[in-house]
Short mmCIF file of C-alpha atoms in Angstrom, two decimals:
data_model
loop_
_atom_site.label_atom_id
_atom_site.label_comp_id
_atom_site.label_asym_id
_atom_site.label_seq_id
_atom_site.Cartn_x
_atom_site.Cartn_y
_atom_site.Cartn_z
CA MET A 1 0.15 -0.11 0.03
CA THR A 2 1.40 3.68 -0.51
CA GLY A 3 0.76 6.35 1.39
CA TYR A 4 -1.01 8.13 -0.79
CA GLN A 5 -4.11 5.36 -0.89
CA VAL A 6 -4.07 5.56 2.80
CA GLY A 7 -4.42 9.18 2.24
CA VAL A 8 -7.45 8.70 -0.43
CA THR A 9 -8.54 5.75 2.07
CA LEU A 10 -8.73 8.29 4.91
CA GLY A 11 -10.54 11.11 3.07
CA THR A 12 -10.23 13.96 5.43
CA ARG A 13 -8.69 15.88 2.46
CA ARG A 14 -10.46 18.74 0.73
CA GLY A 15 -10.22 19.02 -2.91
CA GLU A 16 -8.09 16.79 -4.83
CA ALA A 17 -4.78 14.93 -3.89
CA PRO A 18 -1.83 17.56 -4.22
CA PHE A 19 0.08 15.16 -7.06
CA THR A 20 -0.46 11.38 -9.07
CA ILE A 21 1.63 8.46 -8.52
CA ALA A 22 2.10 6.97 -12.05
CA GLU A 23 1.91 2.97 -12.67
CA ASP A 24 5.60 2.86 -12.92
CA GLU A 25 5.95 4.51 -9.29
CA LEU A 26 3.68 1.87 -7.89
CA PRO A 27 5.07 -1.01 -5.59
CA PRO A 28 4.57 -4.70 -7.04
CA ALA A 29 1.10 -5.68 -6.16
CA ASP A 30 2.49 -8.48 -3.89
CA ARG A 31 4.00 -5.66 -1.40
CA MET A 32 1.04 -3.93 -1.48
CA VAL A 33 -1.61 -3.82 1.85
CA SER A 34 -5.41 -3.90 1.11
CA VAL A 35 -6.77 -0.91 2.57
CA ASN A 36 -10.77 -0.76 2.51
CA SER A 37 -11.67 1.54 5.48
CA ARG A 38 -10.73 4.34 7.56
CA ALA A 39 -10.32 2.08 10.24
CA THR A 40 -8.13 -0.14 8.71
CA ALA A 41 -6.15 2.70 7.44
CA VAL A 42 -5.70 4.24 10.62
CA ALA A 43 -4.77 0.83 12.04
CA TRP A 44 -2.08 0.34 9.85
CA CYS A 45 -0.58 3.99 9.91
CA GLU A 46 -0.41 3.40 13.81
CA ASP A 47 1.47 -0.35 13.41
CA GLU A 48 3.97 1.09 10.67
CA PHE A 49 4.27 4.81 11.97
CA GLU A 50 8.28 4.04 13.18
CA ASN A 51 8.54 2.90 9.87
CA LEU A 52 6.75 5.55 7.96
CA ARG A 53 8.57 8.27 9.77
CA ALA A 54 11.73 6.51 9.19
CA ALA A 55 10.99 6.63 5.42
CA CYS A 56 10.25 9.81 5.36
CA GLU A 57 13.69 11.29 7.25
CA GLN A 58 15.36 8.62 5.20
CA ALA A 59 13.82 10.42 1.96
CA ALA A 60 15.13 13.37 3.23
CA GLU A 61 18.55 12.65 3.82
CA SER A 62 19.62 10.12 0.84
CA GLY A 63 16.54 8.88 -0.82
CA ASP A 64 13.95 10.03 -3.63
CA PRO A 65 13.34 13.84 -3.29
CA SER A 66 9.86 13.55 -4.50
CA ILE A 67 8.82 10.90 -2.17
CA ALA A 68 10.77 13.22 0.52
CA TRP A 69 7.63 15.53 -0.04
CA LYS A 70 5.16 13.51 -1.12
CA LEU A 71 4.91 10.79 1.96
CA PRO A 72 4.13 13.27 4.41
CA ALA A 73 1.82 14.99 2.17
CA ALA A 74 -0.12 11.64 1.69
CA LEU A 75 0.03 10.95 5.27
CA ARG A 76 -1.94 14.70 6.11
CA SER A 77 -5.08 12.59 7.43
CA PHE A 78 -3.13 10.10 9.35
CA PHE A 79 -1.92 12.96 11.28
CA GLN A 80 -5.13 14.85 11.56
CA LEU A 81 -7.21 11.93 12.95
CA SER A 82 -4.76 10.40 14.80
CA ARG A 83 -1.71 11.77 15.70
CA PRO A 84 -1.42 15.63 15.63
CA THR A 85 1.82 15.61 17.03
CA VAL A 86 5.20 17.22 16.56
CA ASP A 87 6.11 14.19 14.38
CA TRP A 88 4.00 15.85 11.88
CA VAL A 89 5.47 19.34 11.82
CA THR A 90 8.90 17.34 11.83
CA VAL A 91 8.58 15.63 8.97
CA SER A 92 6.37 18.32 7.54
CA GLU A 93 9.57 20.78 7.79
CA ARG A 94 11.76 17.90 6.09
CA ALA A 95 9.63 18.03 3.06
CA LEU A 96 9.59 21.38 2.81
CA ALA A 97 13.44 22.08 3.23
CA VAL A 98 13.35 19.02 -0.02
CA ALA A 99 11.06 21.09 -1.65
CA GLU A 100 12.38 24.38 -1.39
CA ALA A 101 15.86 22.53 -2.46
CA LEU A 102 14.27 21.34 -5.59
CA GLN A 103 13.01 24.84 -6.07
CA ASP A 104 9.45 23.09 -6.52
CA GLU A 105 6.97 25.55 -5.67
CA ARG A 106 4.00 23.28 -6.11
CA ALA A 107 6.15 20.89 -3.69
CA GLN A 108 6.62 23.84 -1.13
CA LEU A 109 3.10 24.79 -1.49
CA VAL A 110 2.19 21.40 -0.72
CA ALA A 111 4.15 21.32 2.08
CA VAL A 112 3.67 24.70 3.46
CA ARG A 113 0.08 23.86 4.12
CA ASP A 114 0.57 20.61 5.85
CA LEU A 115 2.95 23.34 8.13
CA THR A 116 -0.25 24.94 8.72
CA SER A 117 -2.04 22.23 9.68
CA ALA A 118 0.11 20.94 11.89
CA ASN A 119 1.48 23.31 13.88
CA HIS A 120 -2.47 24.46 14.52
CA TYR A 121 -2.82 20.84 15.70
CA SER A 122 0.05 21.00 17.80
CA GLY A 123 -0.88 24.20 19.34
CA ARG A 124 1.34 26.30 18.04
CA TYR A 125 -1.10 29.09 16.54
CA ALA A 126 1.76 31.89 15.33
CA ALA A 127 3.40 29.00 13.20
CA SER A 128 0.63 28.20 12.27
CA TYR A 129 0.00 31.73 10.92
CA GLU A 130 2.98 32.22 9.53
CA TYR A 131 3.11 29.18 7.53
CA GLY A 132 -0.72 30.28 6.40
CA MET A 133 0.46 33.80 5.10
CA ARG A 134 3.30 31.94 2.77
CA ALA A 135 0.48 29.42 1.80
CA LEU A 136 -1.64 32.29 0.55
CA GLU A 137 1.52 33.87 -0.87
CA LEU A 138 2.21 30.36 -2.81
CA SER A 139 -1.09 30.10 -3.88
CA GLN A 140 -1.95 33.82 -5.13
CA ARG A 141 1.57 33.40 -7.36
CA LEU A 142 0.85 30.04 -8.77
CA ARG A 143 -3.28 30.38 -9.11
CA VAL A 144 -3.74 27.19 -6.83
CA ASP A 145 -6.68 27.22 -4.96
CA GLU A 146 -6.31 23.54 -3.22
CA GLY A 147 -3.22 22.18 -2.92
#
């Protein structure tokens, strides 16, 4: 199962997902897990949380840079429903750093929006506001309504 599929199953995102996954980017079918409900997706994420967090870190440090910003974005719904903690802030900060290094403003927008939510859910309202203002500026420049 991919993080993207978990996010779709959890279904708390407004609008379309901020990225798509090409067929050749999917893992082999025998390495995917079937998730058919929100409860199953949350349980899977809880069971695999340390591995998911480590995968975000590894991708940011030495792996595929697109995974470094896409995986935290795909896990947004899980964080909202089950783990609105500093872990969400941390993986989103790493995602933003990667997006900035890639000079990918669309990826930056996704990461900044996640940081807006992550900081809000973690009670860091001033940081949430600052990221929200940055998201607004990027959204207007890119002419994107939701990311």
